[in-house]
Every structure is written in C-alpha cells, then in structure tokens.
Amino acid sequence: MVRLTVQSETAVVIATMAAGFFFASGCAPQKAPQAKLATAKASDDHDHGHGKKDTHDDHDHDHDHGEHAAHDTLAGAVAELIKISANVKEELGKKNLDDADGHVHMVGHLVDDMHRLVGSAKLSDDAKAAAAKALDEIFDSFDKLDTALHSSDEKVREAIDYLEHEPRIQAAIEDLKKAAAAIQDGAADAVRAAEKAAEGLKESVGDSGADQ
C-alpha cells in the first residue's frame, strides 16, 4: 500500500513538472527565428567553402522557392541574377514584401552556383579574386534585405528601400559580367586553337601522303 502511494506521488510530481515545461516552452507564442539566405558567404571554414553556416535547411519559414536548377555557365547565372534583382526591386517598390522575400532567397542558391563556376573557370587569379569579391557584395546586399524583411519591427519592414542597395548590387553585377565574358572569350580561344591544330594536322597528313 505504501509502495503504491509513493509511486502515485512520484507520478504526480513528474506530471506537474512536465506540464510546467510544456507551458513554459511549448504553448507561449515564440518569435520566429530570423530567416537567412539559402547559401553561405565565401571564406575558408565552411563545408561548402563559402563561410556562413546557415543553409536553406536552417530556415524556419514556409516560403516555397521551387526547385533550383544549377547553372552550367556564369553568364547564365548572371542573367538570372539580373532578373531576380529586377523582381526584388519591383516587388519592394509595390510593398509586396512576401513576394520580394521569395525572390531574395533565390539569390542564395545562385551565389553558390556562381562560386562553383568561378572556382572551376580558367581565369587568372586576379580575375577570380575580383569575381569572388563581387559575389560577397551580392551576398551581403541581399542578406541585408533579407534581415530587414524578417525584422520583427514593422517600421523596419515598411522602410525597406531597394534603391539604397542598388548601386552596390549593380557594381557587383558588372564585375560578374566581366568574369563571364572572360570565361566565354577563353572558351572561344580554346576552340579556335583546337581548330587550328586540327587544320595543321590535316595539312601534315596530306603532305605526307603526297610525298609517298
């Protein structure tokens, strides 16, 4: 009888503690964690090689960004970045903050793509450094927009102005265009060199045949 009483009292204590924890942590309204761009900034200490450790999986919001198709060329990625930037500017101008937020988060995936493409491209060290710096500028600019869009202060959200960030974004895009053009020029030079080598080989074979 005593044993049952002790077990009952223990159960009551445990139940009371559990209920207290539930109300303290589970029922009270919690402020949603601030969302971050779905990427990581360039540095040497990140699993992706880009620095920031917050990825799209860390987000606690419900935006549906759709499937992201990785780009094969830097030129294609830059073209998408230009389009996204225009969409963000338009939606913020209309105060469509949720729509703008969806576009902002697409930049994260795009920055990852461009870091990969720049890293594998046949560019000079200076050209790669300039492109990497431009990508940092893009990331930082859109990360600031993202932070403001997810602010708990409605005044901060309403005061978001794309034009404050546009000069920095446009300058970075121009640098990325230069990198994309250099990659394309390098590819074209490689094709011309291969064609010239093939013509030389063909002429050499022809001359050998004529001698026989």
JSON list of C-alpha atoms in Angstrom, two decimals:
[
{"chain": "A", "resi": 1, "resn": "MET", "atom": "CA", "xyz": [0.00, 0.00, 0.00]},
{"chain": "A", "resi": 2, "resn": "VAL", "atom": "CA", "xyz": [2.82, 2.35, 0.91]},
{"chain": "A", "resi": 3, "resn": "ARG", "atom": "CA", "xyz": [4.64, 1.42, -2.27]},
{"chain": "A", "resi": 4, "resn": "LEU", "atom": "CA", "xyz": [1.65, 2.33, -4.45]},
{"chain": "A", "resi": 5, "resn": "THR", "atom": "CA", "xyz": [1.26, 5.64, -2.61]},
{"chain": "A", "resi": 6, "resn": "VAL", "atom": "CA", "xyz": [4.91, 6.59, -3.22]},
{"chain": "A", "resi": 7, "resn": "GLN", "atom": "CA", "xyz": [4.63, 5.68, -6.91]},
{"chain": "A", "resi": 8, "resn": "SER", "atom": "CA", "xyz": [1.45, 7.74, -7.22]},
{"chain": "A", "resi": 9, "resn": "GLU", "atom": "CA", "xyz": [3.05, 10.74, -5.56]},
{"chain": "A", "resi": 10, "resn": "THR", "atom": "CA", "xyz": [6.09, 10.41, -7.83]},
{"chain": "A", "resi": 11, "resn": "ALA", "atom": "CA", "xyz": [3.86, 10.26, -10.91]},
{"chain": "A", "resi": 12, "resn": "VAL", "atom": "CA", "xyz": [2.06, 13.43, -9.81]},
{"chain": "A", "resi": 13, "resn": "VAL", "atom": "CA", "xyz": [5.35, 15.26, -9.33]},
{"chain": "A", "resi": 14, "resn": "ILE", "atom": "CA", "xyz": [6.62, 14.18, -12.77]},
{"chain": "A", "resi": 15, "resn": "ALA", "atom": "CA", "xyz": [3.34, 15.14, -14.43]},
{"chain": "A", "resi": 16, "resn": "THR", "atom": "CA", "xyz": [3.39, 18.54, -12.73]},
{"chain": "A", "resi": 17, "resn": "MET", "atom": "CA", "xyz": [6.98, 19.21, -13.86]},
{"chain": "A", "resi": 18, "resn": "ALA", "atom": "CA", "xyz": [6.18, 18.11, -17.42]},
{"chain": "A", "resi": 19, "resn": "ALA", "atom": "CA", "xyz": [3.15, 20.38, -17.55]},
{"chain": "A", "resi": 20, "resn": "GLY", "atom": "CA", "xyz": [5.22, 23.30, -16.30]},
{"chain": "A", "resi": 21, "resn": "PHE", "atom": "CA", "xyz": [7.84, 22.72, -19.00]},
{"chain": "A", "resi": 22, "resn": "PHE", "atom": "CA", "xyz": [5.18, 22.43, -21.70]},
{"chain": "A", "resi": 23, "resn": "PHE", "atom": "CA", "xyz": [3.58, 25.75, -20.84]},
{"chain": "A", "resi": 24, "resn": "ALA", "atom": "CA", "xyz": [6.94, 27.41, -20.44]},
{"chain": "A", "resi": 25, "resn": "SER", "atom": "CA", "xyz": [8.31, 26.29, -23.77]},
{"chain": "A", "resi": 26, "resn": "GLY", "atom": "CA", "xyz": [5.56, 24.90, -25.96]},
{"chain": "A", "resi": 27, "resn": "CYS", "atom": "CA", "xyz": [2.46, 27.00, -25.54]},
{"chain": "A", "resi": 28, "resn": "ALA", "atom": "CA", "xyz": [3.76, 30.53, -25.19]},
{"chain": "A", "resi": 29, "resn": "PRO", "atom": "CA", "xyz": [3.95, 32.32, -28.55]},
{"chain": "A", "resi": 30, "resn": "GLN", "atom": "CA", "xyz": [7.50, 32.23, -29.83]},
{"chain": "A", "resi": 31, "resn": "LYS", "atom": "CA", "xyz": [9.04, 34.76, -32.20]},
{"chain": "A", "resi": 32, "resn": "ALA", "atom": "CA", "xyz": [10.02, 33.05, -35.44]},
{"chain": "A", "resi": 33, "resn": "PRO", "atom": "CA", "xyz": [13.78, 32.76, -35.97]},
{"chain": "A", "resi": 34, "resn": "GLN", "atom": "CA", "xyz": [15.14, 35.26, -38.45]},
{"chain": "A", "resi": 35, "resn": "ALA", "atom": "CA", "xyz": [15.48, 33.67, -41.86]},
{"chain": "A", "resi": 36, "resn": "LYS", "atom": "CA", "xyz": [18.74, 33.80, -43.73]},
{"chain": "A", "resi": 37, "resn": "LEU", "atom": "CA", "xyz": [19.75, 33.49, -47.34]},
{"chain": "A", "resi": 38, "resn": "ALA", "atom": "CA", "xyz": [19.88, 29.93, -48.59]},
{"chain": "A", "resi": 39, "resn": "THR", "atom": "CA", "xyz": [23.63, 29.92, -49.02]},
{"chain": "A", "resi": 40, "resn": "ALA", "atom": "CA", "xyz": [26.90, 30.67, -47.33]},
{"chain": "A", "resi": 41, "resn": "LYS", "atom": "CA", "xyz": [29.31, 33.57, -47.73]},
{"chain": "A", "resi": 42, "resn": "ALA", "atom": "CA", "xyz": [32.76, 33.00, -49.15]},
{"chain": "A", "resi": 43, "resn": "SER", "atom": "CA", "xyz": [35.50, 32.02, -46.70]},
{"chain": "A", "resi": 44, "resn": "ASP", "atom": "CA", "xyz": [37.78, 29.11, -45.92]},
{"chain": "A", "resi": 45, "resn": "ASP", "atom": "CA", "xyz": [35.99, 27.48, -42.98]},
{"chain": "A", "resi": 46, "resn": "HIS", "atom": "CA", "xyz": [32.64, 26.34, -44.35]},
{"chain": "A", "resi": 47, "resn": "ASP", "atom": "CA", "xyz": [31.60, 22.94, -45.61]},
{"chain": "A", "resi": 48, "resn": "HIS", "atom": "CA", "xyz": [30.64, 24.49, -48.95]},
{"chain": "A", "resi": 49, "resn": "GLY", "atom": "CA", "xyz": [33.75, 26.62, -48.97]},
{"chain": "A", "resi": 50, "resn": "HIS", "atom": "CA", "xyz": [31.68, 29.76, -48.63]},
{"chain": "A", "resi": 51, "resn": "GLY", "atom": "CA", "xyz": [31.74, 30.62, -44.93]},
{"chain": "A", "resi": 52, "resn": "LYS", "atom": "CA", "xyz": [28.32, 31.20, -43.36]},
{"chain": "A", "resi": 53, "resn": "LYS", "atom": "CA", "xyz": [26.91, 28.03, -41.90]},
{"chain": "A", "resi": 54, "resn": "ASP", "atom": "CA", "xyz": [23.24, 28.78, -42.31]},
{"chain": "A", "resi": 55, "resn": "THR", "atom": "CA", "xyz": [21.72, 26.98, -45.25]},
{"chain": "A", "resi": 56, "resn": "HIS", "atom": "CA", "xyz": [18.25, 26.72, -46.70]},
{"chain": "A", "resi": 57, "resn": "ASP", "atom": "CA", "xyz": [17.54, 23.78, -44.38]},
{"chain": "A", "resi": 58, "resn": "ASP", "atom": "CA", "xyz": [18.05, 26.11, -41.39]},
{"chain": "A", "resi": 59, "resn": "HIS", "atom": "CA", "xyz": [15.09, 28.26, -42.35]},
{"chain": "A", "resi": 60, "resn": "ASP", "atom": "CA", "xyz": [12.01, 28.16, -40.19]},
{"chain": "A", "resi": 61, "resn": "HIS", "atom": "CA", "xyz": [9.64, 29.81, -42.61]},
{"chain": "A", "resi": 62, "resn": "ASP", "atom": "CA", "xyz": [7.32, 28.37, -45.21]},
{"chain": "A", "resi": 63, "resn": "HIS", "atom": "CA", "xyz": [8.38, 30.05, -48.46]},
{"chain": "A", "resi": 64, "resn": "ASP", "atom": "CA", "xyz": [8.14, 27.74, -51.43]},
{"chain": "A", "resi": 65, "resn": "HIS", "atom": "CA", "xyz": [11.05, 28.67, -53.67]},
{"chain": "A", "resi": 66, "resn": "GLY", "atom": "CA", "xyz": [10.57, 25.76, -56.04]},
{"chain": "A", "resi": 67, "resn": "GLU", "atom": "CA", "xyz": [13.30, 23.55, -57.43]},
{"chain": "A", "resi": 68, "resn": "HIS", "atom": "CA", "xyz": [16.57, 25.29, -58.15]},
{"chain": "A", "resi": 69, "resn": "ALA", "atom": "CA", "xyz": [18.26, 24.28, -61.39]},
{"chain": "A", "resi": 70, "resn": "ALA", "atom": "CA", "xyz": [22.03, 24.62, -61.17]},
{"chain": "A", "resi": 71, "resn": "HIS", "atom": "CA", "xyz": [23.62, 26.74, -63.89]},
{"chain": "A", "resi": 72, "resn": "ASP", "atom": "CA", "xyz": [26.28, 25.45, -66.27]},
{"chain": "A", "resi": 73, "resn": "THR", "atom": "CA", "xyz": [27.67, 28.87, -67.23]},
{"chain": "A", "resi": 74, "resn": "LEU", "atom": "CA", "xyz": [28.46, 32.00, -65.27]},
{"chain": "A", "resi": 75, "resn": "ALA", "atom": "CA", "xyz": [26.80, 34.06, -68.00]},
{"chain": "A", "resi": 76, "resn": "GLY", "atom": "CA", "xyz": [23.53, 32.20, -67.45]},
{"chain": "A", "resi": 77, "resn": "ALA", "atom": "CA", "xyz": [23.74, 32.66, -63.68]},
{"chain": "A", "resi": 78, "resn": "VAL", "atom": "CA", "xyz": [24.44, 36.38, -64.05]},
{"chain": "A", "resi": 79, "resn": "ALA", "atom": "CA", "xyz": [21.44, 36.73, -66.38]},
{"chain": "A", "resi": 80, "resn": "GLU", "atom": "CA", "xyz": [19.23, 35.12, -63.71]},
{"chain": "A", "resi": 81, "resn": "LEU", "atom": "CA", "xyz": [20.71, 37.37, -61.03]},
{"chain": "A", "resi": 82, "resn": "ILE", "atom": "CA", "xyz": [19.82, 40.43, -63.10]},
{"chain": "A", "resi": 83, "resn": "LYS", "atom": "CA", "xyz": [16.26, 39.15, -63.46]},
{"chain": "A", "resi": 84, "resn": "ILE", "atom": "CA", "xyz": [15.92, 38.38, -59.76]},
{"chain": "A", "resi": 85, "resn": "SER", "atom": "CA", "xyz": [17.29, 41.80, -58.81]},
{"chain": "A", "resi": 86, "resn": "ALA", "atom": "CA", "xyz": [14.71, 43.46, -61.05]},
{"chain": "A", "resi": 87, "resn": "ASN", "atom": "CA", "xyz": [11.94, 41.38, -59.48]},
{"chain": "A", "resi": 88, "resn": "VAL", "atom": "CA", "xyz": [13.06, 42.29, -55.95]},
{"chain": "A", "resi": 89, "resn": "LYS", "atom": "CA", "xyz": [13.18, 45.97, -56.89]},
{"chain": "A", "resi": 90, "resn": "GLU", "atom": "CA", "xyz": [9.70, 45.83, -58.40]},
{"chain": "A", "resi": 91, "resn": "GLU", "atom": "CA", "xyz": [8.08, 43.95, -55.52]},
{"chain": "A", "resi": 92, "resn": "LEU", "atom": "CA", "xyz": [9.67, 46.15, -52.87]},
{"chain": "A", "resi": 93, "resn": "GLY", "atom": "CA", "xyz": [8.55, 49.20, -54.79]},
{"chain": "A", "resi": 94, "resn": "LYS", "atom": "CA", "xyz": [4.99, 47.86, -54.60]},
{"chain": "A", "resi": 95, "resn": "LYS", "atom": "CA", "xyz": [5.46, 46.93, -50.91]},
{"chain": "A", "resi": 96, "resn": "ASN", "atom": "CA", "xyz": [4.81, 43.28, -51.76]},
{"chain": "A", "resi": 97, "resn": "LEU", "atom": "CA", "xyz": [7.21, 42.16, -49.06]},
{"chain": "A", "resi": 98, "resn": "ASP", "atom": "CA", "xyz": [6.36, 38.45, -49.10]},
{"chain": "A", "resi": 99, "resn": "ASP", "atom": "CA", "xyz": [6.86, 38.25, -52.87]},
{"chain": "A", "resi": 100, "resn": "ALA", "atom": "CA", "xyz": [10.11, 40.18, -52.59]},
{"chain": "A", "resi": 101, "resn": "ASP", "atom": "CA", "xyz": [11.28, 37.81, -49.88]},
{"chain": "A", "resi": 102, "resn": "GLY", "atom": "CA", "xyz": [10.77, 34.79, -52.13]},
{"chain": "A", "resi": 103, "resn": "HIS", "atom": "CA", "xyz": [12.99, 36.35, -54.81]},
{"chain": "A", "resi": 104, "resn": "VAL", "atom": "CA", "xyz": [15.62, 37.37, -52.27]},
{"chain": "A", "resi": 105, "resn": "HIS", "atom": "CA", "xyz": [16.03, 33.80, -51.06]},
{"chain": "A", "resi": 106, "resn": "MET", "atom": "CA", "xyz": [16.67, 32.59, -54.61]},
{"chain": "A", "resi": 107, "resn": "VAL", "atom": "CA", "xyz": [19.88, 34.63, -54.63]},
{"chain": "A", "resi": 108, "resn": "GLY", "atom": "CA", "xyz": [21.43, 32.30, -52.09]},
{"chain": "A", "resi": 109, "resn": "HIS", "atom": "CA", "xyz": [21.34, 29.29, -54.39]},
{"chain": "A", "resi": 110, "resn": "LEU", "atom": "CA", "xyz": [22.58, 31.44, -57.23]},
{"chain": "A", "resi": 111, "resn": "VAL", "atom": "CA", "xyz": [25.60, 32.67, -55.28]},
{"chain": "A", "resi": 112, "resn": "ASP", "atom": "CA", "xyz": [26.52, 29.05, -54.56]},
{"chain": "A", "resi": 113, "resn": "ASP", "atom": "CA", "xyz": [26.30, 28.28, -58.28]},
{"chain": "A", "resi": 114, "resn": "MET", "atom": "CA", "xyz": [28.49, 31.23, -59.21]},
{"chain": "A", "resi": 115, "resn": "HIS", "atom": "CA", "xyz": [31.14, 30.41, -56.60]},
{"chain": "A", "resi": 116, "resn": "ARG", "atom": "CA", "xyz": [31.36, 26.94, -58.12]},
{"chain": "A", "resi": 117, "resn": "LEU", "atom": "CA", "xyz": [31.55, 28.23, -61.68]},
{"chain": "A", "resi": 118, "resn": "VAL", "atom": "CA", "xyz": [34.17, 30.87, -60.88]},
{"chain": "A", "resi": 119, "resn": "GLY", "atom": "CA", "xyz": [36.24, 28.36, -58.93]},
{"chain": "A", "resi": 120, "resn": "SER", "atom": "CA", "xyz": [36.35, 25.90, -61.83]},
{"chain": "A", "resi": 121, "resn": "ALA", "atom": "CA", "xyz": [36.83, 28.50, -64.57]},
{"chain": "A", "resi": 122, "resn": "LYS", "atom": "CA", "xyz": [40.11, 29.12, -66.38]},
{"chain": "A", "resi": 123, "resn": "LEU", "atom": "CA", "xyz": [40.63, 32.65, -65.12]},
{"chain": "A", "resi": 124, "resn": "SER", "atom": "CA", "xyz": [43.63, 34.50, -63.76]},
{"chain": "A", "resi": 125, "resn": "ASP", "atom": "CA", "xyz": [43.98, 34.68, -60.00]},
{"chain": "A", "resi": 126, "resn": "ASP", "atom": "CA", "xyz": [43.17, 38.39, -60.13]},
{"chain": "A", "resi": 127, "resn": "ALA", "atom": "CA", "xyz": [40.02, 37.77, -62.16]},
{"chain": "A", "resi": 128, "resn": "LYS", "atom": "CA", "xyz": [38.87, 35.06, -59.74]},
{"chain": "A", "resi": 129, "resn": "ALA", "atom": "CA", "xyz": [39.53, 37.32, -56.77]},
{"chain": "A", "resi": 130, "resn": "ALA", "atom": "CA", "xyz": [37.52, 40.14, -58.37]},
{"chain": "A", "resi": 131, "resn": "ALA", "atom": "CA", "xyz": [34.62, 37.78, -59.09]},
{"chain": "A", "resi": 132, "resn": "ALA", "atom": "CA", "xyz": [34.70, 36.37, -55.55]},
{"chain": "A", "resi": 133, "resn": "LYS", "atom": "CA", "xyz": [34.62, 39.90, -54.13]},
{"chain": "A", "resi": 134, "resn": "ALA", "atom": "CA", "xyz": [31.64, 40.72, -56.35]},
{"chain": "A", "resi": 135, "resn": "LEU", "atom": "CA", "xyz": [29.82, 37.64, -55.06]},
{"chain": "A", "resi": 136, "resn": "ASP", "atom": "CA", "xyz": [30.49, 38.76, -51.49]},
{"chain": "A", "resi": 137, "resn": "GLU", "atom": "CA", "xyz": [28.96, 42.13, -52.37]},
{"chain": "A", "resi": 138, "resn": "ILE", "atom": "CA", "xyz": [25.88, 40.44, -53.81]},
{"chain": "A", "resi": 139, "resn": "PHE", "atom": "CA", "xyz": [25.50, 38.17, -50.80]},
{"chain": "A", "resi": 140, "resn": "ASP", "atom": "CA", "xyz": [25.92, 40.97, -48.27]},
{"chain": "A", "resi": 141, "resn": "SER", "atom": "CA", "xyz": [23.48, 43.26, -50.06]},
{"chain": "A", "resi": 142, "resn": "PHE", "atom": "CA", "xyz": [20.72, 40.66, -50.29]},
{"chain": "A", "resi": 143, "resn": "ASP", "atom": "CA", "xyz": [21.44, 39.41, -46.79]},
{"chain": "A", "resi": 144, "resn": "LYS", "atom": "CA", "xyz": [20.76, 42.93, -45.50]},
{"chain": "A", "resi": 145, "resn": "LEU", "atom": "CA", "xyz": [17.48, 42.96, -47.43]},
{"chain": "A", "resi": 146, "resn": "ASP", "atom": "CA", "xyz": [16.64, 39.54, -46.04]},
{"chain": "A", "resi": 147, "resn": "THR", "atom": "CA", "xyz": [17.35, 40.64, -42.47]},
{"chain": "A", "resi": 148, "resn": "ALA", "atom": "CA", "xyz": [15.08, 43.67, -42.88]},
{"chain": "A", "resi": 149, "resn": "LEU", "atom": "CA", "xyz": [12.33, 41.60, -44.47]},
{"chain": "A", "resi": 150, "resn": "HIS", "atom": "CA", "xyz": [12.33, 39.28, -41.46]},
{"chain": "A", "resi": 151, "resn": "SER", "atom": "CA", "xyz": [12.56, 42.02, -38.87]},
{"chain": "A", "resi": 152, "resn": "SER", "atom": "CA", "xyz": [10.06, 41.88, -36.02]},
{"chain": "A", "resi": 153, "resn": "ASP", "atom": "CA", "xyz": [9.82, 45.68, -36.27]},
{"chain": "A", "resi": 154, "resn": "GLU", "atom": "CA", "xyz": [7.10, 46.56, -38.76]},
{"chain": "A", "resi": 155, "resn": "LYS", "atom": "CA", "xyz": [8.60, 50.03, -39.25]},
{"chain": "A", "resi": 156, "resn": "VAL", "atom": "CA", "xyz": [11.86, 48.45, -40.40]},
{"chain": "A", "resi": 157, "resn": "ARG", "atom": "CA", "xyz": [9.98, 46.27, -42.87]},
{"chain": "A", "resi": 158, "resn": "GLU", "atom": "CA", "xyz": [7.99, 49.16, -44.26]},
{"chain": "A", "resi": 159, "resn": "ALA", "atom": "CA", "xyz": [11.10, 51.31, -44.66]},
{"chain": "A", "resi": 160, "resn": "ILE", "atom": "CA", "xyz": [12.97, 48.80, -46.86]},
{"chain": "A", "resi": 161, "resn": "ASP", "atom": "CA", "xyz": [14.25, 50.58, -49.96]},
{"chain": "A", "resi": 162, "resn": "TYR", "atom": "CA", "xyz": [15.97, 48.60, -52.73]},
{"chain": "A", "resi": 163, "resn": "LEU", "atom": "CA", "xyz": [17.48, 51.81, -54.10]},
{"chain": "A", "resi": 164, "resn": "GLU", "atom": "CA", "xyz": [19.76, 52.01, -51.06]},
{"chain": "A", "resi": 165, "resn": "HIS", "atom": "CA", "xyz": [21.40, 48.75, -52.12]},
{"chain": "A", "resi": 166, "resn": "GLU", "atom": "CA", "xyz": [21.12, 49.06, -55.89]},
{"chain": "A", "resi": 167, "resn": "PRO", "atom": "CA", "xyz": [24.45, 50.83, -56.61]},
{"chain": "A", "resi": 168, "resn": "ARG", "atom": "CA", "xyz": [26.40, 48.15, -54.77]},
{"chain": "A", "resi": 169, "resn": "ILE", "atom": "CA", "xyz": [24.44, 45.34, -56.43]},
{"chain": "A", "resi": 170, "resn": "GLN", "atom": "CA", "xyz": [24.82, 46.84, -59.91]},
{"chain": "A", "resi": 171, "resn": "ALA", "atom": "CA", "xyz": [28.56, 47.36, -59.49]},
{"chain": "A", "resi": 172, "resn": "ALA", "atom": "CA", "xyz": [28.96, 43.73, -58.44]},
{"chain": "A", "resi": 173, "resn": "ILE", "atom": "CA", "xyz": [26.87, 42.55, -61.39]},
{"chain": "A", "resi": 174, "resn": "GLU", "atom": "CA", "xyz": [29.12, 44.48, -63.78]},
{"chain": "A", "resi": 175, "resn": "ASP", "atom": "CA", "xyz": [32.19, 42.75, -62.32]},
{"chain": "A", "resi": 176, "resn": "LEU", "atom": "CA", "xyz": [30.49, 39.38, -62.70]},
{"chain": "A", "resi": 177, "resn": "LYS", "atom": "CA", "xyz": [29.65, 40.22, -66.33]},
{"chain": "A", "resi": 178, "resn": "LYS", "atom": "CA", "xyz": [33.35, 40.84, -66.95]},
{"chain": "A", "resi": 179, "resn": "ALA", "atom": "CA", "xyz": [34.23, 37.48, -65.43]},
{"chain": "A", "resi": 180, "resn": "ALA", "atom": "CA", "xyz": [31.56, 35.74, -67.54]},
{"chain": "A", "resi": 181, "resn": "ALA", "atom": "CA", "xyz": [32.85, 37.45, -70.70]},
{"chain": "A", "resi": 182, "resn": "ALA", "atom": "CA", "xyz": [36.43, 36.42, -69.88]},
{"chain": "A", "resi": 183, "resn": "ILE", "atom": "CA", "xyz": [35.31, 32.81, -69.46]},
{"chain": "A", "resi": 184, "resn": "GLN", "atom": "CA", "xyz": [33.48, 32.91, -72.78]},
{"chain": "A", "resi": 185, "resn": "ASP", "atom": "CA", "xyz": [36.45, 34.52, -74.52]},
{"chain": "A", "resi": 186, "resn": "GLY", "atom": "CA", "xyz": [38.75, 31.87, -73.08]},
{"chain": "A", "resi": 187, "resn": "ALA", "atom": "CA", "xyz": [36.45, 29.12, -74.30]},
{"chain": "A", "resi": 188, "resn": "ALA", "atom": "CA", "xyz": [36.30, 30.68, -77.77]},
{"chain": "A", "resi": 189, "resn": "ASP", "atom": "CA", "xyz": [40.11, 30.96, -77.87]},
{"chain": "A", "resi": 190, "resn": "ALA", "atom": "CA", "xyz": [40.39, 27.30, -76.90]},
{"chain": "A", "resi": 191, "resn": "VAL", "atom": "CA", "xyz": [38.03, 26.30, -79.71]},
{"chain": "A", "resi": 192, "resn": "ARG", "atom": "CA", "xyz": [39.98, 28.35, -82.25]},
{"chain": "A", "resi": 193, "resn": "ALA", "atom": "CA", "xyz": [43.26, 26.85, -81.06]},
{"chain": "A", "resi": 194, "resn": "ALA", "atom": "CA", "xyz": [41.82, 23.33, -81.36]},
{"chain": "A", "resi": 195, "resn": "GLU", "atom": "CA", "xyz": [40.53, 24.06, -84.86]},
{"chain": "A", "resi": 196, "resn": "LYS", "atom": "CA", "xyz": [43.89, 25.47, -85.91]},
{"chain": "A", "resi": 197, "resn": "ALA", "atom": "CA", "xyz": [45.68, 22.43, -84.51]},
{"chain": "A", "resi": 198, "resn": "ALA", "atom": "CA", "xyz": [43.29, 20.14, -86.40]},
{"chain": "A", "resi": 199, "resn": "GLU", "atom": "CA", "xyz": [43.90, 22.01, -89.65]},
{"chain": "A", "resi": 200, "resn": "GLY", "atom": "CA", "xyz": [47.65, 21.79, -89.12]},
{"chain": "A", "resi": 201, "resn": "LEU", "atom": "CA", "xyz": [47.40, 18.05, -88.51]},
{"chain": "A", "resi": 202, "resn": "LYS", "atom": "CA", "xyz": [45.27, 17.62, -91.62]},
{"chain": "A", "resi": 203, "resn": "GLU", "atom": "CA", "xyz": [47.77, 19.51, -93.76]},
{"chain": "A", "resi": 204, "resn": "SER", "atom": "CA", "xyz": [50.62, 17.49, -92.30]},
{"chain": "A", "resi": 205, "resn": "VAL", "atom": "CA", "xyz": [48.88, 14.22, -93.12]},
{"chain": "A", "resi": 206, "resn": "GLY", "atom": "CA", "xyz": [48.10, 15.48, -96.62]},
{"chain": "A", "resi": 207, "resn": "ASP", "atom": "CA", "xyz": [51.71, 16.46, -97.27]},
{"chain": "A", "resi": 208, "resn": "SER", "atom": "CA", "xyz": [52.92, 13.06, -96.09]},
{"chain": "A", "resi": 209, "resn": "GLY", "atom": "CA", "xyz": [50.52, 11.34, -98.46]},
{"chain": "A", "resi": 210, "resn": "ALA", "atom": "CA", "xyz": [51.65, 13.45, -101.38]},
{"chain": "A", "resi": 211, "resn": "ASP", "atom": "CA", "xyz": [55.30, 12.62, -100.74]},
{"chain": "A", "resi": 212, "resn": "GLN", "atom": "CA", "xyz": [54.51, 8.93, -100.96]}
]
